[in-house]
CSV table of C-alpha atoms in Angstrom, one decimal:
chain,number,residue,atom,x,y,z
A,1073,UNK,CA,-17.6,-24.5,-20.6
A,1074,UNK,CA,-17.3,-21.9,-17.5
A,1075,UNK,CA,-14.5,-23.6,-15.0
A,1076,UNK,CA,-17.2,-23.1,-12.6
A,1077,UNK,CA,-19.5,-25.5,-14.3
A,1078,UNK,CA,-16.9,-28.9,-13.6
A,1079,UNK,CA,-18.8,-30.1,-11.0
A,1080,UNK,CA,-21.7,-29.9,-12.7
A,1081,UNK,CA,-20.6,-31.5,-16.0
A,1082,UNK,CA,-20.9,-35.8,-16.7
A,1083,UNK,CA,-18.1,-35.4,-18.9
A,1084,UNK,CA,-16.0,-32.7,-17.1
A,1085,UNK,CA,-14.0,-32.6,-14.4
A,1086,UNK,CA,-15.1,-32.9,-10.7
A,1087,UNK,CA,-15.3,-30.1,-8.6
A,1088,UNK,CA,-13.3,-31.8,-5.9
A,1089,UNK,CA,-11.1,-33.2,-8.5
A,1090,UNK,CA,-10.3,-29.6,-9.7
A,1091,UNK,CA,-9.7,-28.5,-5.9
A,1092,UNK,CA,-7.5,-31.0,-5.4
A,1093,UNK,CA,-5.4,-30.4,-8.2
A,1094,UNK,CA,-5.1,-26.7,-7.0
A,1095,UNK,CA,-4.1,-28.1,-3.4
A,1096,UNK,CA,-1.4,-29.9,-5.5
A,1097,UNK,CA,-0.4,-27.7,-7.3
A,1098,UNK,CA,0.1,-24.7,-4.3
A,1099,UNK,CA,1.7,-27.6,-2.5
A,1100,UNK,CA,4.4,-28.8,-5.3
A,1101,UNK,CA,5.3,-24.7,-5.8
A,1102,UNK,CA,5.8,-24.1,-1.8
A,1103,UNK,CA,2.6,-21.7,-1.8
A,1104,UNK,CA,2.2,-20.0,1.0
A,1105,UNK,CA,-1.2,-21.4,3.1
A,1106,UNK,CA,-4.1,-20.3,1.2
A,1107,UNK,CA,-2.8,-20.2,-2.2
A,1108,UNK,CA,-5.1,-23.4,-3.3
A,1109,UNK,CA,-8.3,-21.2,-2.9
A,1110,UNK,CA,-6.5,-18.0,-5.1
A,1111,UNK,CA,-5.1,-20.5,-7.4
A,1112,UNK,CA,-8.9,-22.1,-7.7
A,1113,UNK,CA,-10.6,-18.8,-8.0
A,1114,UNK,CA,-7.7,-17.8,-11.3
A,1115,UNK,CA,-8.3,-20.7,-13.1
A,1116,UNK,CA,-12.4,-20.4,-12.4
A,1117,UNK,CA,-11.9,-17.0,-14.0
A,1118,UNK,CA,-8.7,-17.7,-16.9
A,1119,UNK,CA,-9.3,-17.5,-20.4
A,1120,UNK,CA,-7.4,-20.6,-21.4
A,1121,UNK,CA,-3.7,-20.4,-22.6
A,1122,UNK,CA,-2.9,-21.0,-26.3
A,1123,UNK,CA,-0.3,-23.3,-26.2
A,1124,UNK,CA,1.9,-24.6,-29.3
A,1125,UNK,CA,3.8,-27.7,-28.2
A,1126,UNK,CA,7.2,-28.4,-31.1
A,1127,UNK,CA,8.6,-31.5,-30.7
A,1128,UNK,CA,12.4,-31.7,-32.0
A,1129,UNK,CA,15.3,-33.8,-31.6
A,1130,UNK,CA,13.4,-36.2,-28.5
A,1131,UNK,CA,11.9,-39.7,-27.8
A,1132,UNK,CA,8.2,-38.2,-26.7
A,1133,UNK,CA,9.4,-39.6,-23.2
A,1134,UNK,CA,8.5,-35.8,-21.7
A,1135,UNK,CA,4.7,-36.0,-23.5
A,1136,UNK,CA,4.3,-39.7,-22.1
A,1137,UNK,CA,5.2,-38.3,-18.6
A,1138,UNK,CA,3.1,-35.7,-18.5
A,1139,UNK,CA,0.1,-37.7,-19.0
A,1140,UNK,CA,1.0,-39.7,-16.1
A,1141,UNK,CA,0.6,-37.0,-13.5
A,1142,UNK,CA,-0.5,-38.3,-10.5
A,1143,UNK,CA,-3.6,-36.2,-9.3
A,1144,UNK,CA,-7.0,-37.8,-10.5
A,1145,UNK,CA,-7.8,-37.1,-14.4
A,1146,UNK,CA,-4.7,-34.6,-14.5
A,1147,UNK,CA,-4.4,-34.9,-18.3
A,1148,UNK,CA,-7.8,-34.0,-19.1
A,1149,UNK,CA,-7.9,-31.0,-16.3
A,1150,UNK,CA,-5.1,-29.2,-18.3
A,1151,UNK,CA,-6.9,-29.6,-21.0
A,1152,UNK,CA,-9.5,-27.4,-20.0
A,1153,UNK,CA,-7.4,-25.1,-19.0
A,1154,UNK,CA,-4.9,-24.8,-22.1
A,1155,UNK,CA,-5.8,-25.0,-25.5
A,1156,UNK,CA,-3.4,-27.2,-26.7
A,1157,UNK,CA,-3.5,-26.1,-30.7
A,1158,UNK,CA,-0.4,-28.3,-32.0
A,1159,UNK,CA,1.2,-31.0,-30.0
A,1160,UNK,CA,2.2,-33.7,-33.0
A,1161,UNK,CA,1.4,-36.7,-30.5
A,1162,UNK,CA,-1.6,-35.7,-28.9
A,1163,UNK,CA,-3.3,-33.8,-31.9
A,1164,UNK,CA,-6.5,-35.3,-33.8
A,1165,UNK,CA,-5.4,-33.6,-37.0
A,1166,UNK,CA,-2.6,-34.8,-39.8
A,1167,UNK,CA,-0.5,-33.5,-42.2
A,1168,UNK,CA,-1.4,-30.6,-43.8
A,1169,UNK,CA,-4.3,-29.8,-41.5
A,1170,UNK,CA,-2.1,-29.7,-38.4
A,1171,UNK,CA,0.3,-27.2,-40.1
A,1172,UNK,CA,-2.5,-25.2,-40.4
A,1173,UNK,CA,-3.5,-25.7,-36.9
A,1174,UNK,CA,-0.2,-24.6,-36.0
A,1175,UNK,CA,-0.1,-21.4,-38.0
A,1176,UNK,CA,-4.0,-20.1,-37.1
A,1177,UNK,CA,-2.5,-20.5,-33.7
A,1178,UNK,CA,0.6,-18.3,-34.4
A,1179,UNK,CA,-1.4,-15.6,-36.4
A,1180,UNK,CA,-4.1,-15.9,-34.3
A,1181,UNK,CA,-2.5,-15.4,-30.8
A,1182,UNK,CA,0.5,-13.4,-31.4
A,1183,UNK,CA,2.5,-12.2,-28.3
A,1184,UNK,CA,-0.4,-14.0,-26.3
A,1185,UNK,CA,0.3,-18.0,-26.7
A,1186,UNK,CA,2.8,-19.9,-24.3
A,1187,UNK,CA,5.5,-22.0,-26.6
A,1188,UNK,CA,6.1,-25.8,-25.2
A,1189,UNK,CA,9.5,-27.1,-27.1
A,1190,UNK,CA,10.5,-30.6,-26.7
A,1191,UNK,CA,13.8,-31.8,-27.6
A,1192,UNK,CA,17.2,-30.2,-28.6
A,1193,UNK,CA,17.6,-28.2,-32.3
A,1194,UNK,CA,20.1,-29.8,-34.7
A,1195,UNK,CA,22.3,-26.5,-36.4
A,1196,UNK,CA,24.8,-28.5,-38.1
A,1197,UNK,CA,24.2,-29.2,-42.1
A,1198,UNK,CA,21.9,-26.4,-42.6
A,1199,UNK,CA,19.1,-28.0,-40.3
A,1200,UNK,CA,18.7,-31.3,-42.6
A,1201,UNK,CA,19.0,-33.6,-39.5
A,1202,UNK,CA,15.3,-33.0,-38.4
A,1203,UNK,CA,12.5,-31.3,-40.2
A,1204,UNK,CA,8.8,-30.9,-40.1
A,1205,UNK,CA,6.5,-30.5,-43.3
A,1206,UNK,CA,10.0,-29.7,-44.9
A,1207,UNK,CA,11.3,-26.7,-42.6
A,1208,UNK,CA,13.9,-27.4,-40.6
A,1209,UNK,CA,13.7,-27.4,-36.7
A,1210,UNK,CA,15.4,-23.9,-36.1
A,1211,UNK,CA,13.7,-21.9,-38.8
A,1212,UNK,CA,10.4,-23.5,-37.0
A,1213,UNK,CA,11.8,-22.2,-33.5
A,1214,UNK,CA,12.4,-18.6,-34.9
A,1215,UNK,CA,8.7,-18.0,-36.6
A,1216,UNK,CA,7.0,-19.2,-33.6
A,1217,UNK,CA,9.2,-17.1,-31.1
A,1218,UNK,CA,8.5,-14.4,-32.7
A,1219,UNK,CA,4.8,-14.9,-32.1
A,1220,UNK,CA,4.8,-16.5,-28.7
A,1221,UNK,CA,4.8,-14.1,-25.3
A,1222,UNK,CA,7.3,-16.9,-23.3
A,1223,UNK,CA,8.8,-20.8,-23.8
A,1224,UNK,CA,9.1,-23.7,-21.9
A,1225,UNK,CA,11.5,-25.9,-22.4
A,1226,UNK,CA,10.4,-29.4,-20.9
A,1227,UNK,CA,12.7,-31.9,-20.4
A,1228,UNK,CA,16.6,-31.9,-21.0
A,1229,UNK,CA,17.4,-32.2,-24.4
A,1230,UNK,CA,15.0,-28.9,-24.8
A,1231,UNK,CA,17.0,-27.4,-21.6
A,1232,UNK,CA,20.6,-27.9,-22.1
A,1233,UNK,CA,21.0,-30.4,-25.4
A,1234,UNK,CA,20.7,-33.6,-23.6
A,1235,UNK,CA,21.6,-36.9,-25.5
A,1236,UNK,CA,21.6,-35.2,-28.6
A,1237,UNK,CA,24.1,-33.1,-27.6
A,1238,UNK,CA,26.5,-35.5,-26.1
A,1239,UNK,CA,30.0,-35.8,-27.6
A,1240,UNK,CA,30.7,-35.9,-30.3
A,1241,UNK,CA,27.3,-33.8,-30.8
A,1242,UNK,CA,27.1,-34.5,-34.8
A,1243,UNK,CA,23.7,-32.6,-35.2
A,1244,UNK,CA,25.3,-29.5,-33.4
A,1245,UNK,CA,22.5,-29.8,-31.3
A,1246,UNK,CA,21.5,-26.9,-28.9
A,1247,UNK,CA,19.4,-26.3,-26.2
A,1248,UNK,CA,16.7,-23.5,-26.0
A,1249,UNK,CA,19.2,-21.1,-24.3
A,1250,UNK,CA,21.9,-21.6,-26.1
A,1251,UNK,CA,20.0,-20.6,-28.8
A,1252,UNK,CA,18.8,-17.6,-27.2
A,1253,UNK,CA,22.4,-16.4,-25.7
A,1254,UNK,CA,24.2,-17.2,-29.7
A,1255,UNK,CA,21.7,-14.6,-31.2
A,1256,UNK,CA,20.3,-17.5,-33.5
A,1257,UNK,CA,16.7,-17.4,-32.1
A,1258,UNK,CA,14.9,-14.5,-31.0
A,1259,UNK,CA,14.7,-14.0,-26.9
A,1260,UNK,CA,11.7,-14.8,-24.9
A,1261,UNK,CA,10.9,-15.4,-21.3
A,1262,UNK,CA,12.7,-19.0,-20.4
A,1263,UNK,CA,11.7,-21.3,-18.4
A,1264,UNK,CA,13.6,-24.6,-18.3
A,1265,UNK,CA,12.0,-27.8,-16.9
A,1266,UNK,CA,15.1,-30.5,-17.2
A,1267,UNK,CA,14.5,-34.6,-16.6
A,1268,UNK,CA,14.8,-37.4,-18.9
A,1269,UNK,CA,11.9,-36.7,-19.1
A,1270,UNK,CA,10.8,-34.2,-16.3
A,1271,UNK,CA,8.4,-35.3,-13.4
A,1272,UNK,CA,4.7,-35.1,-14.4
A,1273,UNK,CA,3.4,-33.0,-11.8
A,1274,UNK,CA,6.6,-30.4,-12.6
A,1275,UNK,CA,5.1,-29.6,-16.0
A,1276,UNK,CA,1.6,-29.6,-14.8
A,1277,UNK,CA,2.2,-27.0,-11.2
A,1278,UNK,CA,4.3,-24.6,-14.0
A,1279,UNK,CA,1.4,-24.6,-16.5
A,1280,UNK,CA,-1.0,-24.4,-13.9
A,1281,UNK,CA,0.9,-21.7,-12.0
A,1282,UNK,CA,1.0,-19.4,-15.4
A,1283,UNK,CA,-2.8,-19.8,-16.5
A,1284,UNK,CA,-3.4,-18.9,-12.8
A,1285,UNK,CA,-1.4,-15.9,-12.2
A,1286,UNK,CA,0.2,-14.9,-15.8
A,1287,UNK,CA,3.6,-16.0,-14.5
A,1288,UNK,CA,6.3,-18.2,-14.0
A,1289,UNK,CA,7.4,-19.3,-10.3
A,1290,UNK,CA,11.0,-17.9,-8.8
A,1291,UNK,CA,13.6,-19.6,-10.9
A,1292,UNK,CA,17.5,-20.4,-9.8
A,1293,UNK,CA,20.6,-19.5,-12.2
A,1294,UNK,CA,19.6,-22.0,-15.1
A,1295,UNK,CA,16.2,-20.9,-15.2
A,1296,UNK,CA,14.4,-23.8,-13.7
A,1297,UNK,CA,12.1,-23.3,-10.8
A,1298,UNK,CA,12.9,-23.4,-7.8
A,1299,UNK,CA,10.2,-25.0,-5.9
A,1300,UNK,CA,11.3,-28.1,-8.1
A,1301,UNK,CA,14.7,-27.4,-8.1
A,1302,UNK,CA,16.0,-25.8,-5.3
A,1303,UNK,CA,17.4,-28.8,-3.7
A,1304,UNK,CA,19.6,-31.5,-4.3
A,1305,UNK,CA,18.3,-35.1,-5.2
A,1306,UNK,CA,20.6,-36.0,-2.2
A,1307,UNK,CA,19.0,-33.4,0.1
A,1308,UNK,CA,15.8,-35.2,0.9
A,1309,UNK,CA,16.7,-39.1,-0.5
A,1310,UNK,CA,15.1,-41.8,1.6
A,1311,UNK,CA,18.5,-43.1,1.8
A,1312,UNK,CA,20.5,-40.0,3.1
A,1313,UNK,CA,20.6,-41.6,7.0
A,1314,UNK,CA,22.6,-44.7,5.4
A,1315,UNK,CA,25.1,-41.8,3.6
A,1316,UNK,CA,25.0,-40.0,7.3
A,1317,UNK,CA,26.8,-43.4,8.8
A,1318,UNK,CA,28.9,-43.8,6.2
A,1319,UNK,CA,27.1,-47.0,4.9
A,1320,UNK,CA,27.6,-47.8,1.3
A,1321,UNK,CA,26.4,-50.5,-1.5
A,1322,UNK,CA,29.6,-51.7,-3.0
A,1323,UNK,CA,27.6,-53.7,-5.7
A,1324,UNK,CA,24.2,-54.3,-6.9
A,1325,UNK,CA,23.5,-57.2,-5.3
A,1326,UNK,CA,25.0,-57.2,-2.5
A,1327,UNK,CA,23.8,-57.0,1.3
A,1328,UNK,CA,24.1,-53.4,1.8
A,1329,UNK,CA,22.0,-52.7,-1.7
A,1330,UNK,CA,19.2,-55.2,-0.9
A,1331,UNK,CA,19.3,-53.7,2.8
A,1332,UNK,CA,18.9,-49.5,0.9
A,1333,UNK,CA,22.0,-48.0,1.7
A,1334,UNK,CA,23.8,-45.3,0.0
A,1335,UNK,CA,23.9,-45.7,-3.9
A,1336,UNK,CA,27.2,-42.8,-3.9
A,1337,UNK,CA,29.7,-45.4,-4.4
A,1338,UNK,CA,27.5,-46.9,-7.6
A,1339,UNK,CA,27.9,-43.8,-9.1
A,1340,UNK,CA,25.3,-42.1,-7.7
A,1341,UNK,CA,25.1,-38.1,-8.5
A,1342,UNK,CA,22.0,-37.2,-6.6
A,1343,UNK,CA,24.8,-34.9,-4.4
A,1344,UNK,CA,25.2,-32.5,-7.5
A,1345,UNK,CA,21.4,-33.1,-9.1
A,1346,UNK,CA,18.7,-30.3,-8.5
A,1347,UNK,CA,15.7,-32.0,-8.8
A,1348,UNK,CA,12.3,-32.9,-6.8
A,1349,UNK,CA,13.0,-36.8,-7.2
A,1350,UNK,CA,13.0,-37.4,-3.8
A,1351,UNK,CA,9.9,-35.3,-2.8
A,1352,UNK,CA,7.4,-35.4,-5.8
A,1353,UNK,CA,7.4,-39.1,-6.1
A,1354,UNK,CA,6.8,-41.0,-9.9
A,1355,UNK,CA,3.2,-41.9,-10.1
A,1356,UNK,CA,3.4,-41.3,-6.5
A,1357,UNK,CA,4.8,-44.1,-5.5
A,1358,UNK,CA,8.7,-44.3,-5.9
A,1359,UNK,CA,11.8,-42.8,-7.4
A,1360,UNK,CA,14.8,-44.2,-9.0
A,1361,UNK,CA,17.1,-44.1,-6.1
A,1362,UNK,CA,14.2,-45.6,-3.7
A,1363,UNK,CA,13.9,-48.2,-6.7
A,1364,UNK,CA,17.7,-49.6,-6.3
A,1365,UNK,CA,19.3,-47.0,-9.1
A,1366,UNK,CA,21.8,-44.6,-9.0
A,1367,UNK,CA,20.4,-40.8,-10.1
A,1368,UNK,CA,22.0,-40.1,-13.5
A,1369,UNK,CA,21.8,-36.7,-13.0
A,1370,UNK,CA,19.7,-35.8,-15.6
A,1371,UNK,CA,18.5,-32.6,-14.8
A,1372,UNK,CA,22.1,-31.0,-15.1
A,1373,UNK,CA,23.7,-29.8,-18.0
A,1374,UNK,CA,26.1,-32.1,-19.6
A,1375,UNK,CA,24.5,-34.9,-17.9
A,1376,UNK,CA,25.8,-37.7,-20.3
A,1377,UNK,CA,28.9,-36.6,-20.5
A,1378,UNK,CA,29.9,-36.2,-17.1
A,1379,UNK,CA,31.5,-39.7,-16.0
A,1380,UNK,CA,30.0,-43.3,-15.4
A,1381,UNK,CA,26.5,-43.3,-14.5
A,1382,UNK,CA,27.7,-47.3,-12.7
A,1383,UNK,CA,30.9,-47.1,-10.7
A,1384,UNK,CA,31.7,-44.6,-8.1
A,1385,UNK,CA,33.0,-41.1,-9.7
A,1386,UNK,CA,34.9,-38.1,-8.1
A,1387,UNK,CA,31.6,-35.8,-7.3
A,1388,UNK,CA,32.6,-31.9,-5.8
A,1389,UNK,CA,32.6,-32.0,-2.0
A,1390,UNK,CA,28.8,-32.0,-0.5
A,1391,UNK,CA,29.8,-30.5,2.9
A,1392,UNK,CA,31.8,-30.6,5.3
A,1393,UNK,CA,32.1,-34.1,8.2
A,1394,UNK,CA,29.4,-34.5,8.7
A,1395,UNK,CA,27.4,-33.7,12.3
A,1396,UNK,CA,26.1,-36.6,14.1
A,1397,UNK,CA,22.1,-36.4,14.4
A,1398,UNK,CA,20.0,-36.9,17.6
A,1399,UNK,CA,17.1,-39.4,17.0
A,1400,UNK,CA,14.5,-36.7,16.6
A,1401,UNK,CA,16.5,-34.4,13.8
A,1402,UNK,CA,17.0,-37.8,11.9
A,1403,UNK,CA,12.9,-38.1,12.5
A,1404,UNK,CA,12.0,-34.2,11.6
A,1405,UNK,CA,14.1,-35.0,7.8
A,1406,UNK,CA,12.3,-38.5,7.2
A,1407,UNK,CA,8.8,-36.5,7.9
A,1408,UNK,CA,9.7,-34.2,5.3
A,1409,UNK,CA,10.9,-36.6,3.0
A,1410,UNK,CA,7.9,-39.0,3.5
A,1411,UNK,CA,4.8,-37.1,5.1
A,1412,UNK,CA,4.9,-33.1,5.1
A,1413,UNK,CA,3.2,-33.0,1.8
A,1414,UNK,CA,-0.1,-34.4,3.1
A,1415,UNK,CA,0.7,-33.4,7.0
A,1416,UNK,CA,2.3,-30.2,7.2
A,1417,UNK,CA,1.8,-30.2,11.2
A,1418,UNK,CA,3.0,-33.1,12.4
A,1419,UNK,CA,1.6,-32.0,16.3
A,1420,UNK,CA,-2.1,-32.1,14.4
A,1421,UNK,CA,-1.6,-36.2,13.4
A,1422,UNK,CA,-4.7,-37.5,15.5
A,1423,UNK,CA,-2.9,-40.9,15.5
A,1424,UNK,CA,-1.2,-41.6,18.3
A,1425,UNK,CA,2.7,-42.2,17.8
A,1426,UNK,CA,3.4,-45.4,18.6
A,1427,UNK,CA,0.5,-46.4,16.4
A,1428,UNK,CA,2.2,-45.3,13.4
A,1429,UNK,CA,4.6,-48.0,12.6
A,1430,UNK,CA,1.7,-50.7,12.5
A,1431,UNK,CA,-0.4,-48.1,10.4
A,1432,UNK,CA,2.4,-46.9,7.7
A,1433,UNK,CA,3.1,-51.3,7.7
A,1434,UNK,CA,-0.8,-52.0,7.0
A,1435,UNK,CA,-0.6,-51.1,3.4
A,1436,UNK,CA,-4.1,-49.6,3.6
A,1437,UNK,CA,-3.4,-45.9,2.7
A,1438,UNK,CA,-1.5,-45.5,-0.7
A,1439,UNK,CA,0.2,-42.5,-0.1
A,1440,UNK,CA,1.5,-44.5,3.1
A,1441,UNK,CA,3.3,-47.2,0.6
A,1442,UNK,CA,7.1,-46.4,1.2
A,1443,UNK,CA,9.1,-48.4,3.5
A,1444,UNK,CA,11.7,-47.1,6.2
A,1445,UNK,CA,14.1,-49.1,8.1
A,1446,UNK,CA,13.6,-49.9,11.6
A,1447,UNK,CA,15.6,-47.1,13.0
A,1448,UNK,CA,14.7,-44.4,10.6
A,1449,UNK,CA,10.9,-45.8,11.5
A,1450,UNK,CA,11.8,-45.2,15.5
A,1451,UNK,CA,13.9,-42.0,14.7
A,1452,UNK,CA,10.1,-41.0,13.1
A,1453,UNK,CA,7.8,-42.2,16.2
A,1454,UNK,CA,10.6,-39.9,18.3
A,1455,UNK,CA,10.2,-37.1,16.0
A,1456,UNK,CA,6.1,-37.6,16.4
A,1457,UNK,CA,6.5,-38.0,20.1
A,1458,UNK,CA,8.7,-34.7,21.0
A,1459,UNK,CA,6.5,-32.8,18.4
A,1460,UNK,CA,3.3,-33.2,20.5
A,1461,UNK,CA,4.8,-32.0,23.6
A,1462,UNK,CA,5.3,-28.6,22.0
């Protein structure tokens, strides 16, 4: 079916469904303004990607997210736009018909398909720790880098190791890069998507970006992109005014944790965390921190075995003292935490300021359901107010 034909198909996907997920998607990757329409027009045009999706070492948590991504029908949209050959959760087929799936795929599309591995690779006792149709995990790896044209590694175990991989590591297990950098697997363009598991809409704007333009997003020193990436979890958290005052949660339960402040003394590690936890909400809705829980850091390497994830831990210094904030800088950083995606001029709101309190309170708009404190909700009406003057 012709991408162009979506709109009109009773068992397809939407036309406004599919330009909303290109808005999204040019949104999530800091497009610049118009990249929705160029990234429609690609995928209207693509030939969809042959994808092979391995599954290692891993507790399907990254597949499970994925089909969770937020936008309307999200699941089904990348299915018409990949051609998802071999996924072992996902796929109709069993046994010895999905092996075969597999290898039509690898003969069929060499140098051309896009490799999805999920999970860390076991090297210790000559591969016998995991195996699939009797060939261990690395000998898998190797034949089908040879035939694919670049790799995504999705969530953390695939990355860097992940729990696998934590000491004492008994299945020597190894993320994708490692393998690449030791010479035991052949070298292919990386990209790394870390989380345990990664946010939904991470995998989907990557995929998306490469069926659209044939290529992966900017990526930082660890390979991960850096439109998800490039900030701290700390940078944009909901709770960063209570870290600003120095106000911390000592405990769980106690008065300043039921009031939202600062998680850092919990054990918190969202200071040294690259991720887009605090911007590309789960499900659209909330994040672990805004949910009462300390990040865990599991988008670094090493994660597990750097520290407790429940008392408060030595962390590298964040900055310097810091500055004291006027009301309206406190108010520009809780409208990019909580409303540039959808408003990306705040002087264009047609409500008036001082309306905004009793309309983010009245529950009515979902994307509206996060809660701010009374002054962060004042510092925000300030923010409104001095932006309309301009």
């Amino acid at each position: 079916m012709n991408r162009a034909d979506f709109h009109r198909s009773s068992d397809g996907i939407s036309r406004r469904a599919f330009l909303k997920f290109c808005a999204l998607t040019a949104s999530f990757l800091a497009l610049p303004s118009g990249s929705a329409a160029l990234i429609a027009e690609a995928l209207s045009r693509s030939r969809r990607l042959p994808v092979v999706w391995l599954s290692f070492q891993e507790c399907t948590g990254c597949t499970e997210s994925l089909t969770r991504s937020s936008a309307p029908t999200i699941e089904r949209l990348l299915f018409e736009l990949i051609s998802l050959d071999y996924h072992h959760t996902l796929q109709a087929a069993a046994g010895a018909a999905a092996e075969q799936a597999r290898e039509n795929s690898l003969s069929e599309n060499r140098g051309k398909l896009l490799l999805v591995v999920d999970g860390s690779v076991p090297t210790a006792l000559g591969g016998a720790c995991s195996t699939i149709a009797g060939e261990d995990n690395l000998s898998l790896l190797r034949r089908c880098l040879d035939a694919a044209e670049a790799v995504l590694a999705v969530g953390t175990c695939a990355a860097f190791g992940g729990l696998p991989a934590a000491a004492p590591n008994p299945t020597g297990a190894m993320g994708v890069a490692e393998l690449m950098e030791r010479g035991l697997v052949p070298r292919r363009p990386l990209v790394n998507l870390p989380g345990c598991p990664p946010i939904p809409e991470v995998m989907s704007a990557v995929l998306a970006h490469r069926v659209a333009f044939g290529a992966f997003p900017a990526l930082d020193d660890k390979g991960r992109p850096l439109a998800f990436y490039g900030e701290t979890v700390h940078d944009r958290c909901s709770r960063r005014g209570h870290y600003e005052a120095g106000r911390f949660a000592k405990t769980f339960d106690d008065a300043g944790a039921r009031a939202g402040w600062c998680l850092l003394e919990l054990g918190c590690k969202g200071p040294t965390t690259r991720n887009a936890c605090s911007t590309v909400r789960w499900n659209g809705v909330s994040n672990p921190v805004e949910s009462g829980h300390p990040c865990l850091g599991c988008s670094e390497p090493g994660f597990w075995d750097k520290g407790s994830f429940y008392r408060s831990v030595t962390l590298p210094a964040v900055s310097s003292v810091p500055t004291p904030q006027t009301s309206t800088q406190r108010g520009a950083e809780v409208f990019d935490s909580h409303c540039a995606s959808c408003h990306a001029n705040p002087a264009s709101l047609k409500t008036p300021p001082m309306d905004v309190p009793t309309l983010l309170r009245s529950n009515t708009v979902r994307s509206h359901r996060f809660s701010l404190d009374e002054p962060d909700m004042q510092a925000l009406v300030e923010y409104l107010k001095d932006a309309g003057k301009k």
